[in-house]
Amino acid sequence: MLCFGGSGVPIVLLHGLMGRARTWWRVAEWLRPYGAVYGLDARGHGNAPRVGPWTTERFADDIAEALRTLDAGPAVLIGHSMGGLHAWATAARHPELVRAVVSEDFAPDQRGRTVETWRGYFESWPVPFSSLDHVRGFFGDAGDYFADCVEERSDGFHLVADLEDLYVIAAEWGRRDYWDVVEAIRCPLLLVEGEHTAMPPGQQAEVASRVPGARHLVVPGSAHLPHDEAPEIYRGAVEAFLSQVLNR
């Protein structure tokens, strides 16, 4: 667990596939006035163990274990993509540990999608990258995010996570849906969706309709990374949500 600082209510940041806790540092800077901010590396990512099982339930139980270790009361979970799914699952499986959830650009029913499309895209990347500037230039608007997803080795910069592990994790999303998880959420929920998301259309709005009191925001001009692609809009939405949830 990476501590970004702050005090009070625990706010735990959950990264997306191939990310790690450090990808959240720009968000963590403005979250500190709202609580004690932490980032968690999911198993197979960052400094976490690189062992399965690679199931959503196992990831949620890992988060629950980390929250119990903090022993600071129910936490706010803020997750991007895969991290949003894991936040949903933690809230559903361990409701006593979760005060509220912010999920960013994940849809609960992606059945039929295979990892082969992902595989071709990932394996087209010019790894190893020669420098962090090479990473930023290759990924364009998402360059700062991906610069936090790599590490330097003797021959250049590589992803911190193992692609073969990531394929197994993502394959589960193509085999099952998570509507039962969504419908078990009882805490306040904010869904942030990119205007140009690659997620199945309409589902994130439907999640909001199935969770009592949930809110849904589509962020203009953004795709899969609203918190990096439209940071001011994302920040405004999250701060307004936290102000109400935490009575600030």
PDB file of C-alpha atoms in Angstrom:
ATOM      1  CA  MET A   1       0.000   0.000   0.000  1.00  0.00           C
ATOM      2  CA  LEU A   2       1.432   3.330  -1.076  1.00  0.00           C
ATOM      3  CA  CYS A   3       0.650   6.286   1.212  1.00  0.00           C
ATOM      4  CA  PHE A   4       0.168   9.610  -0.577  1.00  0.00           C
ATOM      5  CA  GLY A   5      -0.441  11.576   2.632  1.00  0.00           C
ATOM      6  CA  GLY A   6      -3.405  13.249   4.263  1.00  0.00           C
ATOM      7  CA  SER A   7      -5.349  12.231   7.348  1.00  0.00           C
ATOM      8  CA  GLY A   8      -8.811  11.088   8.322  1.00  0.00           C
ATOM      9  CA  VAL A   9     -11.123   8.934   6.222  1.00  0.00           C
ATOM     10  CA  PRO A  10      -9.133   6.433   4.134  1.00  0.00           C
ATOM     11  CA  ILE A  11      -9.368   7.078   0.381  1.00  0.00           C
ATOM     12  CA  VAL A  12      -7.937   4.153  -1.576  1.00  0.00           C
ATOM     13  CA  LEU A  13      -7.043   4.503  -5.254  1.00  0.00           C
ATOM     14  CA  LEU A  14      -7.308   1.426  -7.481  1.00  0.00           C
ATOM     15  CA  HIS A  15      -5.545   1.448 -10.851  1.00  0.00           C
ATOM     16  CA  GLY A  16      -6.549  -0.077 -14.174  1.00  0.00           C
ATOM     17  CA  LEU A  17      -5.121  -3.020 -16.090  1.00  0.00           C
ATOM     18  CA  MET A  18      -1.330  -2.725 -16.531  1.00  0.00           C
ATOM     19  CA  GLY A  19      -1.208   0.271 -14.180  1.00  0.00           C
ATOM     20  CA  ARG A  20       0.046   0.596 -10.633  1.00  0.00           C
ATOM     21  CA  ALA A  21      -0.610   2.752  -7.597  1.00  0.00           C
ATOM     22  CA  ARG A  22       1.837   5.450  -8.706  1.00  0.00           C
ATOM     23  CA  THR A  23      -0.294   6.292 -11.746  1.00  0.00           C
ATOM     24  CA  TRP A  24      -2.604   8.125  -9.317  1.00  0.00           C
ATOM     25  CA  TRP A  25      -0.097  10.630  -7.923  1.00  0.00           C
ATOM     26  CA  ARG A  26      -1.541  13.633  -9.810  1.00  0.00           C
ATOM     27  CA  VAL A  27      -5.031  12.870  -8.451  1.00  0.00           C
ATOM     28  CA  ALA A  28      -3.719  12.115  -4.961  1.00  0.00           C
ATOM     29  CA  GLU A  29      -2.291  15.633  -4.679  1.00  0.00           C
ATOM     30  CA  TRP A  30      -5.743  17.238  -4.611  1.00  0.00           C
ATOM     31  CA  LEU A  31      -7.415  14.416  -2.688  1.00  0.00           C
ATOM     32  CA  ARG A  32      -5.326  14.862   0.465  1.00  0.00           C
ATOM     33  CA  PRO A  33      -7.601  17.517   2.032  1.00  0.00           C
ATOM     34  CA  TYR A  34     -10.416  14.955   2.004  1.00  0.00           C
ATOM     35  CA  GLY A  35      -8.706  12.120   3.872  1.00  0.00           C
ATOM     36  CA  ALA A  36      -5.742   9.782   4.158  1.00  0.00           C
ATOM     37  CA  VAL A  37      -4.945   8.841   0.562  1.00  0.00           C
ATOM     38  CA  TYR A  38      -3.500   5.468  -0.391  1.00  0.00           C
ATOM     39  CA  GLY A  39      -2.785   3.640  -3.621  1.00  0.00           C
ATOM     40  CA  LEU A  40      -2.922  -0.132  -3.876  1.00  0.00           C
ATOM     41  CA  ASP A  41      -1.045  -2.262  -6.401  1.00  0.00           C
ATOM     42  CA  ALA A  42      -3.344  -5.054  -7.603  1.00  0.00           C
ATOM     43  CA  ARG A  43      -1.821  -8.518  -7.650  1.00  0.00           C
ATOM     44  CA  GLY A  44       0.241  -8.972 -10.800  1.00  0.00           C
ATOM     45  CA  HIS A  45       0.972  -5.234 -10.944  1.00  0.00           C
ATOM     46  CA  GLY A  46       3.586  -2.941  -9.447  1.00  0.00           C
ATOM     47  CA  ASN A  47       5.067  -4.376  -6.264  1.00  0.00           C
ATOM     48  CA  ALA A  48       2.203  -6.800  -5.570  1.00  0.00           C
ATOM     49  CA  PRO A  49       2.664 -10.590  -5.750  1.00  0.00           C
ATOM     50  CA  ARG A  50       2.575 -11.958  -9.303  1.00  0.00           C
ATOM     51  CA  VAL A  51       0.464 -14.988  -8.456  1.00  0.00           C
ATOM     52  CA  GLY A  52      -3.176 -15.894  -9.121  1.00  0.00           C
ATOM     53  CA  PRO A  53      -5.960 -16.644  -8.865  1.00  0.00           C
ATOM     54  CA  TRP A  54      -6.789 -13.818 -11.265  1.00  0.00           C
ATOM     55  CA  THR A  55     -10.473 -13.534 -10.394  1.00  0.00           C
ATOM     56  CA  THR A  56     -12.428 -10.404  -9.586  1.00  0.00           C
ATOM     57  CA  GLU A  57     -13.388 -11.898  -6.224  1.00  0.00           C
ATOM     58  CA  ARG A  58      -9.728 -12.494  -5.323  1.00  0.00           C
ATOM     59  CA  PHE A  59      -8.855  -8.891  -6.191  1.00  0.00           C
ATOM     60  CA  ALA A  60     -11.762  -7.652  -4.061  1.00  0.00           C
ATOM     61  CA  ASP A  61     -10.651  -9.775  -1.128  1.00  0.00           C
ATOM     62  CA  ASP A  62      -7.124  -8.374  -1.473  1.00  0.00           C
ATOM     63  CA  ILE A  63      -8.574  -4.868  -1.180  1.00  0.00           C
ATOM     64  CA  ALA A  64     -10.638  -5.895   1.844  1.00  0.00           C
ATOM     65  CA  GLU A  65      -7.535  -7.308   3.514  1.00  0.00           C
ATOM     66  CA  ALA A  66      -5.673  -4.040   2.912  1.00  0.00           C
ATOM     67  CA  LEU A  67      -8.584  -2.013   4.331  1.00  0.00           C
ATOM     68  CA  ARG A  68      -8.661  -4.155   7.463  1.00  0.00           C
ATOM     69  CA  THR A  69      -4.944  -3.579   7.888  1.00  0.00           C
ATOM     70  CA  LEU A  70      -5.555   0.181   7.849  1.00  0.00           C
ATOM     71  CA  ASP A  71      -8.127  -0.270  10.644  1.00  0.00           C
ATOM     72  CA  ALA A  72      -9.432   3.253  10.010  1.00  0.00           C
ATOM     73  CA  GLY A  73     -13.093   2.657   9.285  1.00  0.00           C
ATOM     74  CA  PRO A  74     -14.954   2.390   5.992  1.00  0.00           C
ATOM     75  CA  ALA A  75     -12.993   3.716   3.026  1.00  0.00           C
ATOM     76  CA  VAL A  76     -13.806   5.617  -0.120  1.00  0.00           C
ATOM     77  CA  LEU A  77     -12.665   3.538  -3.106  1.00  0.00           C
ATOM     78  CA  ILE A  78     -11.746   5.339  -6.325  1.00  0.00           C
ATOM     79  CA  GLY A  79     -11.031   3.033  -9.233  1.00  0.00           C
ATOM     80  CA  HIS A  80     -10.135   3.411 -12.883  1.00  0.00           C
ATOM     81  CA  SER A  81     -11.348   0.760 -15.352  1.00  0.00           C
ATOM     82  CA  MET A  82     -10.352  -2.598 -13.788  1.00  0.00           C
ATOM     83  CA  GLY A  83      -9.971  -0.745 -10.503  1.00  0.00           C
ATOM     84  CA  GLY A  84     -13.562   0.459 -10.803  1.00  0.00           C
ATOM     85  CA  LEU A  85     -14.739  -3.139 -11.198  1.00  0.00           C
ATOM     86  CA  HIS A  86     -12.694  -4.157  -8.170  1.00  0.00           C
ATOM     87  CA  ALA A  87     -14.202  -1.283  -6.177  1.00  0.00           C
ATOM     88  CA  TRP A  88     -17.719  -2.479  -7.108  1.00  0.00           C
ATOM     89  CA  ALA A  89     -16.868  -6.026  -6.069  1.00  0.00           C
ATOM     90  CA  THR A  90     -15.353  -4.912  -2.759  1.00  0.00           C
ATOM     91  CA  ALA A  91     -18.430  -2.829  -1.950  1.00  0.00           C
ATOM     92  CA  ALA A  92     -20.670  -5.794  -2.796  1.00  0.00           C
ATOM     93  CA  ARG A  93     -18.660  -8.454  -0.917  1.00  0.00           C
ATOM     94  CA  HIS A  94     -17.469  -6.362   2.040  1.00  0.00           C
ATOM     95  CA  PRO A  95     -20.033  -3.551   2.501  1.00  0.00           C
ATOM     96  CA  GLU A  96     -18.893  -2.808   6.051  1.00  0.00           C
ATOM     97  CA  LEU A  97     -15.509  -1.701   4.698  1.00  0.00           C
ATOM     98  CA  VAL A  98     -16.680   0.692   1.981  1.00  0.00           C
ATOM     99  CA  ARG A  99     -18.153   4.151   2.538  1.00  0.00           C
ATOM    100  CA  ALA A 100     -18.472   5.184  -1.128  1.00  0.00           C
ATOM    101  CA  VAL A 101     -17.195   4.316  -4.613  1.00  0.00           C
ATOM    102  CA  VAL A 102     -16.039   6.306  -7.628  1.00  0.00           C
ATOM    103  CA  SER A 103     -15.655   4.163 -10.741  1.00  0.00           C
ATOM    104  CA  GLU A 104     -14.164   5.433 -13.971  1.00  0.00           C
ATOM    105  CA  ASP A 105     -14.995   3.957 -17.354  1.00  0.00           C
ATOM    106  CA  PHE A 106     -15.835   0.308 -16.838  1.00  0.00           C
ATOM    107  CA  ALA A 107     -18.925  -1.550 -18.068  1.00  0.00           C
ATOM    108  CA  PRO A 108     -20.339  -4.657 -16.354  1.00  0.00           C
ATOM    109  CA  ASP A 109     -21.145  -6.769 -19.418  1.00  0.00           C
ATOM    110  CA  GLN A 110     -18.376  -7.271 -21.959  1.00  0.00           C
ATOM    111  CA  ARG A 111     -19.196 -10.870 -22.758  1.00  0.00           C
ATOM    112  CA  GLY A 112     -17.972 -12.016 -26.138  1.00  0.00           C
ATOM    113  CA  ARG A 113     -14.982  -9.706 -26.218  1.00  0.00           C
ATOM    114  CA  THR A 114     -11.744 -11.632 -26.456  1.00  0.00           C
ATOM    115  CA  VAL A 115      -8.233 -10.730 -25.422  1.00  0.00           C
ATOM    116  CA  GLU A 116      -6.949 -11.343 -28.943  1.00  0.00           C
ATOM    117  CA  THR A 117      -7.756  -7.766 -29.937  1.00  0.00           C
ATOM    118  CA  TRP A 118      -5.921  -6.542 -26.857  1.00  0.00           C
ATOM    119  CA  ARG A 119      -3.028  -8.902 -27.545  1.00  0.00           C
ATOM    120  CA  GLY A 120      -2.386  -7.554 -31.023  1.00  0.00           C
ATOM    121  CA  TYR A 121      -2.478  -3.963 -29.815  1.00  0.00           C
ATOM    122  CA  PHE A 122      -0.226  -4.497 -26.801  1.00  0.00           C
ATOM    123  CA  GLU A 123       2.305  -6.516 -28.752  1.00  0.00           C
ATOM    124  CA  SER A 124       2.550  -3.820 -31.414  1.00  0.00           C
ATOM    125  CA  TRP A 125       4.129  -1.461 -28.908  1.00  0.00           C
ATOM    126  CA  PRO A 126       7.849  -0.716 -29.443  1.00  0.00           C
ATOM    127  CA  VAL A 127       8.977  -2.329 -26.182  1.00  0.00           C
ATOM    128  CA  PRO A 128      11.518  -1.699 -24.813  1.00  0.00           C
ATOM    129  CA  PHE A 129      10.980   2.047 -25.055  1.00  0.00           C
ATOM    130  CA  SER A 130      14.218   3.960 -25.280  1.00  0.00           C
ATOM    131  CA  SER A 131      13.213   6.678 -22.791  1.00  0.00           C
ATOM    132  CA  LEU A 132      10.292   8.129 -20.864  1.00  0.00           C
ATOM    133  CA  ASP A 133       9.977  10.744 -23.607  1.00  0.00           C
ATOM    134  CA  HIS A 134       9.612   7.855 -26.060  1.00  0.00           C
ATOM    135  CA  VAL A 135       6.779   6.470 -23.914  1.00  0.00           C
ATOM    136  CA  ARG A 136       5.040   9.844 -23.707  1.00  0.00           C
ATOM    137  CA  GLY A 137       5.397  10.480 -27.409  1.00  0.00           C
ATOM    138  CA  PHE A 138       4.073   7.063 -28.403  1.00  0.00           C
ATOM    139  CA  PHE A 139       0.954   7.303 -26.219  1.00  0.00           C
ATOM    140  CA  GLY A 140       0.160  10.954 -26.901  1.00  0.00           C
ATOM    141  CA  ASP A 141      -2.521  12.334 -24.576  1.00  0.00           C
ATOM    142  CA  ALA A 142      -2.159   9.276 -22.312  1.00  0.00           C
ATOM    143  CA  GLY A 143       1.620   9.545 -22.273  1.00  0.00           C
ATOM    144  CA  ASP A 144       1.988  10.744 -18.680  1.00  0.00           C
ATOM    145  CA  TYR A 145      -0.186   7.859 -17.493  1.00  0.00           C
ATOM    146  CA  PHE A 146       1.830   5.226 -19.346  1.00  0.00           C
ATOM    147  CA  ALA A 147       5.113   6.766 -18.216  1.00  0.00           C
ATOM    148  CA  ASP A 148       4.027   5.717 -14.716  1.00  0.00           C
ATOM    149  CA  CYS A 149       3.330   2.142 -15.935  1.00  0.00           C
ATOM    150  CA  VAL A 150       6.896   1.342 -17.000  1.00  0.00           C
ATOM    151  CA  GLU A 151      10.191   0.624 -15.305  1.00  0.00           C
ATOM    152  CA  GLU A 152      13.750   0.968 -16.533  1.00  0.00           C
ATOM    153  CA  ARG A 153      15.801  -2.150 -17.207  1.00  0.00           C
ATOM    154  CA  SER A 154      19.208  -2.596 -18.790  1.00  0.00           C
ATOM    155  CA  ASP A 155      17.841  -2.384 -22.349  1.00  0.00           C
ATOM    156  CA  GLY A 156      15.207   0.345 -21.862  1.00  0.00           C
ATOM    157  CA  PHE A 157      11.714   0.816 -20.403  1.00  0.00           C
ATOM    158  CA  HIS A 158       9.293  -2.109 -19.999  1.00  0.00           C
ATOM    159  CA  LEU A 159       5.784  -2.449 -18.595  1.00  0.00           C
ATOM    160  CA  VAL A 160       5.852  -3.231 -14.891  1.00  0.00           C
ATOM    161  CA  ALA A 161       3.154  -5.912 -15.312  1.00  0.00           C
ATOM    162  CA  ASP A 162       3.513  -9.163 -17.271  1.00  0.00           C
ATOM    163  CA  LEU A 163       1.347  -9.172 -20.396  1.00  0.00           C
ATOM    164  CA  GLU A 164       0.502 -12.864 -20.046  1.00  0.00           C
ATOM    165  CA  ASP A 165      -0.991 -12.191 -16.597  1.00  0.00           C
ATOM    166  CA  LEU A 166      -2.964  -9.266 -17.996  1.00  0.00           C
ATOM    167  CA  TYR A 167      -4.474 -11.421 -20.743  1.00  0.00           C
ATOM    168  CA  VAL A 168      -5.772 -13.872 -18.155  1.00  0.00           C
ATOM    169  CA  ILE A 169      -7.251 -11.078 -16.037  1.00  0.00           C
ATOM    170  CA  ALA A 170      -8.994  -9.437 -19.007  1.00  0.00           C
ATOM    171  CA  ALA A 171     -10.240 -12.767 -20.369  1.00  0.00           C
ATOM    172  CA  GLU A 172     -12.585 -13.111 -17.369  1.00  0.00           C
ATOM    173  CA  TRP A 173     -14.394  -9.924 -18.426  1.00  0.00           C
ATOM    174  CA  GLY A 174     -15.280 -11.537 -21.750  1.00  0.00           C
ATOM    175  CA  ARG A 175     -16.779 -14.626 -20.113  1.00  0.00           C
ATOM    176  CA  ARG A 176     -19.109 -13.208 -17.478  1.00  0.00           C
ATOM    177  CA  ASP A 177     -21.142 -10.171 -16.573  1.00  0.00           C
ATOM    178  CA  TYR A 178     -21.155  -8.262 -13.291  1.00  0.00           C
ATOM    179  CA  TRP A 179     -24.751  -7.098 -12.976  1.00  0.00           C
ATOM    180  CA  ASP A 180     -25.176  -9.166  -9.803  1.00  0.00           C
ATOM    181  CA  VAL A 181     -22.183  -7.319  -8.338  1.00  0.00           C
ATOM    182  CA  VAL A 182     -23.646  -3.950  -9.336  1.00  0.00           C
ATOM    183  CA  GLU A 183     -27.027  -4.751  -7.806  1.00  0.00           C
ATOM    184  CA  ALA A 184     -25.396  -5.645  -4.483  1.00  0.00           C
ATOM    185  CA  ILE A 185     -23.841  -2.175  -4.064  1.00  0.00           C
ATOM    186  CA  ARG A 186     -25.537  -0.194  -1.288  1.00  0.00           C
ATOM    187  CA  CYS A 187     -23.132   2.711  -0.779  1.00  0.00           C
ATOM    188  CA  PRO A 188     -22.989   6.050  -2.643  1.00  0.00           C
ATOM    189  CA  LEU A 189     -21.644   5.579  -6.164  1.00  0.00           C
ATOM    190  CA  LEU A 190     -20.313   7.991  -8.790  1.00  0.00           C
ATOM    191  CA  LEU A 191     -19.713   6.696 -12.311  1.00  0.00           C
ATOM    192  CA  VAL A 192     -17.407   8.726 -14.553  1.00  0.00           C
ATOM    193  CA  GLU A 193     -17.528   7.760 -18.229  1.00  0.00           C
ATOM    194  CA  GLY A 194     -15.448   9.041 -21.113  1.00  0.00           C
ATOM    195  CA  GLU A 195     -17.426  10.553 -23.989  1.00  0.00           C
ATOM    196  CA  HIS A 196     -15.416   8.438 -26.423  1.00  0.00           C
ATOM    197  CA  THR A 197     -15.286   5.301 -24.290  1.00  0.00           C
ATOM    198  CA  ALA A 198     -14.646   1.939 -25.909  1.00  0.00           C
ATOM    199  CA  MET A 199     -16.949   0.315 -23.369  1.00  0.00           C
ATOM    200  CA  PRO A 200     -20.343  -1.022 -24.537  1.00  0.00           C
ATOM    201  CA  PRO A 201     -22.684   1.976 -24.870  1.00  0.00           C
ATOM    202  CA  GLY A 202     -25.307   2.760 -22.271  1.00  0.00           C
ATOM    203  CA  GLN A 203     -24.138   0.356 -19.606  1.00  0.00           C
ATOM    204  CA  GLN A 204     -22.578   2.837 -17.215  1.00  0.00           C
ATOM    205  CA  ALA A 205     -25.779   4.877 -17.216  1.00  0.00           C
ATOM    206  CA  GLU A 206     -27.684   1.663 -16.542  1.00  0.00           C
ATOM    207  CA  VAL A 207     -25.413   0.896 -13.590  1.00  0.00           C
ATOM    208  CA  ALA A 208     -26.419   4.258 -12.128  1.00  0.00           C
ATOM    209  CA  SER A 209     -30.095   3.391 -12.622  1.00  0.00           C
ATOM    210  CA  ARG A 210     -29.692   0.091 -10.779  1.00  0.00           C
ATOM    211  CA  VAL A 211     -27.859   1.460  -7.728  1.00  0.00           C
ATOM    212  CA  PRO A 212     -30.077   3.680  -5.551  1.00  0.00           C
ATOM    213  CA  GLY A 213     -28.874   7.271  -5.546  1.00  0.00           C
ATOM    214  CA  ALA A 214     -25.955   6.662  -7.906  1.00  0.00           C
ATOM    215  CA  ARG A 215     -24.736   9.432 -10.204  1.00  0.00           C
ATOM    216  CA  HIS A 216     -23.405   9.185 -13.738  1.00  0.00           C
ATOM    217  CA  LEU A 217     -21.244  11.727 -15.550  1.00  0.00           C
ATOM    218  CA  VAL A 218     -20.063  11.620 -19.166  1.00  0.00           C
ATOM    219  CA  VAL A 219     -16.876  13.657 -19.521  1.00  0.00           C
ATOM    220  CA  PRO A 220     -16.763  15.552 -22.839  1.00  0.00           C
ATOM    221  CA  GLY A 221     -13.717  15.013 -25.005  1.00  0.00           C
ATOM    222  CA  SER A 222     -12.269  12.161 -22.966  1.00  0.00           C
ATOM    223  CA  ALA A 223     -11.890   8.484 -23.804  1.00  0.00           C
ATOM    224  CA  HIS A 224     -10.769   5.865 -21.287  1.00  0.00           C
ATOM    225  CA  LEU A 225      -8.758   8.118 -18.965  1.00  0.00           C
ATOM    226  CA  PRO A 226     -10.962  11.047 -17.915  1.00  0.00           C
ATOM    227  CA  HIS A 227      -8.843  11.681 -14.820  1.00  0.00           C
ATOM    228  CA  ASP A 228      -5.831  12.397 -17.079  1.00  0.00           C
ATOM    229  CA  GLU A 229      -7.569  13.541 -20.274  1.00  0.00           C
ATOM    230  CA  ALA A 230      -9.995  15.986 -18.634  1.00  0.00           C
ATOM    231  CA  PRO A 231      -8.541  16.456 -15.145  1.00  0.00           C
ATOM    232  CA  GLU A 232     -10.458  19.599 -14.201  1.00  0.00           C
ATOM    233  CA  ILE A 233     -13.862  18.089 -14.994  1.00  0.00           C
ATOM    234  CA  TYR A 234     -12.945  14.840 -13.243  1.00  0.00           C
ATOM    235  CA  ARG A 235     -11.678  16.687 -10.194  1.00  0.00           C
ATOM    236  CA  GLY A 236     -14.780  18.855  -9.951  1.00  0.00           C
ATOM    237  CA  ALA A 237     -17.085  15.830 -10.088  1.00  0.00           C
ATOM    238  CA  VAL A 238     -15.122  13.833  -7.524  1.00  0.00           C
ATOM    239  CA  GLU A 239     -14.715  16.756  -5.124  1.00  0.00           C
ATOM    240  CA  ALA A 240     -18.443  17.506  -5.262  1.00  0.00           C
ATOM    241  CA  PHE A 241     -19.207  13.839  -4.600  1.00  0.00           C
ATOM    242  CA  LEU A 242     -16.755  13.605  -1.700  1.00  0.00           C
ATOM    243  CA  SER A 243     -18.019  16.852  -0.192  1.00  0.00           C
ATOM    244  CA  GLN A 244     -21.489  15.361   0.055  1.00  0.00           C
ATOM    245  CA  VAL A 245     -20.428  11.862   1.104  1.00  0.00           C
ATOM    246  CA  LEU A 246     -18.053  13.173   3.777  1.00  0.00           C
ATOM    247  CA  ASN A 247     -20.257  16.124   4.828  1.00  0.00           C
ATOM    248  CA  ARG A 248     -17.531  18.661   3.969  1.00  0.00           C
TER     249      ARG A 248
END
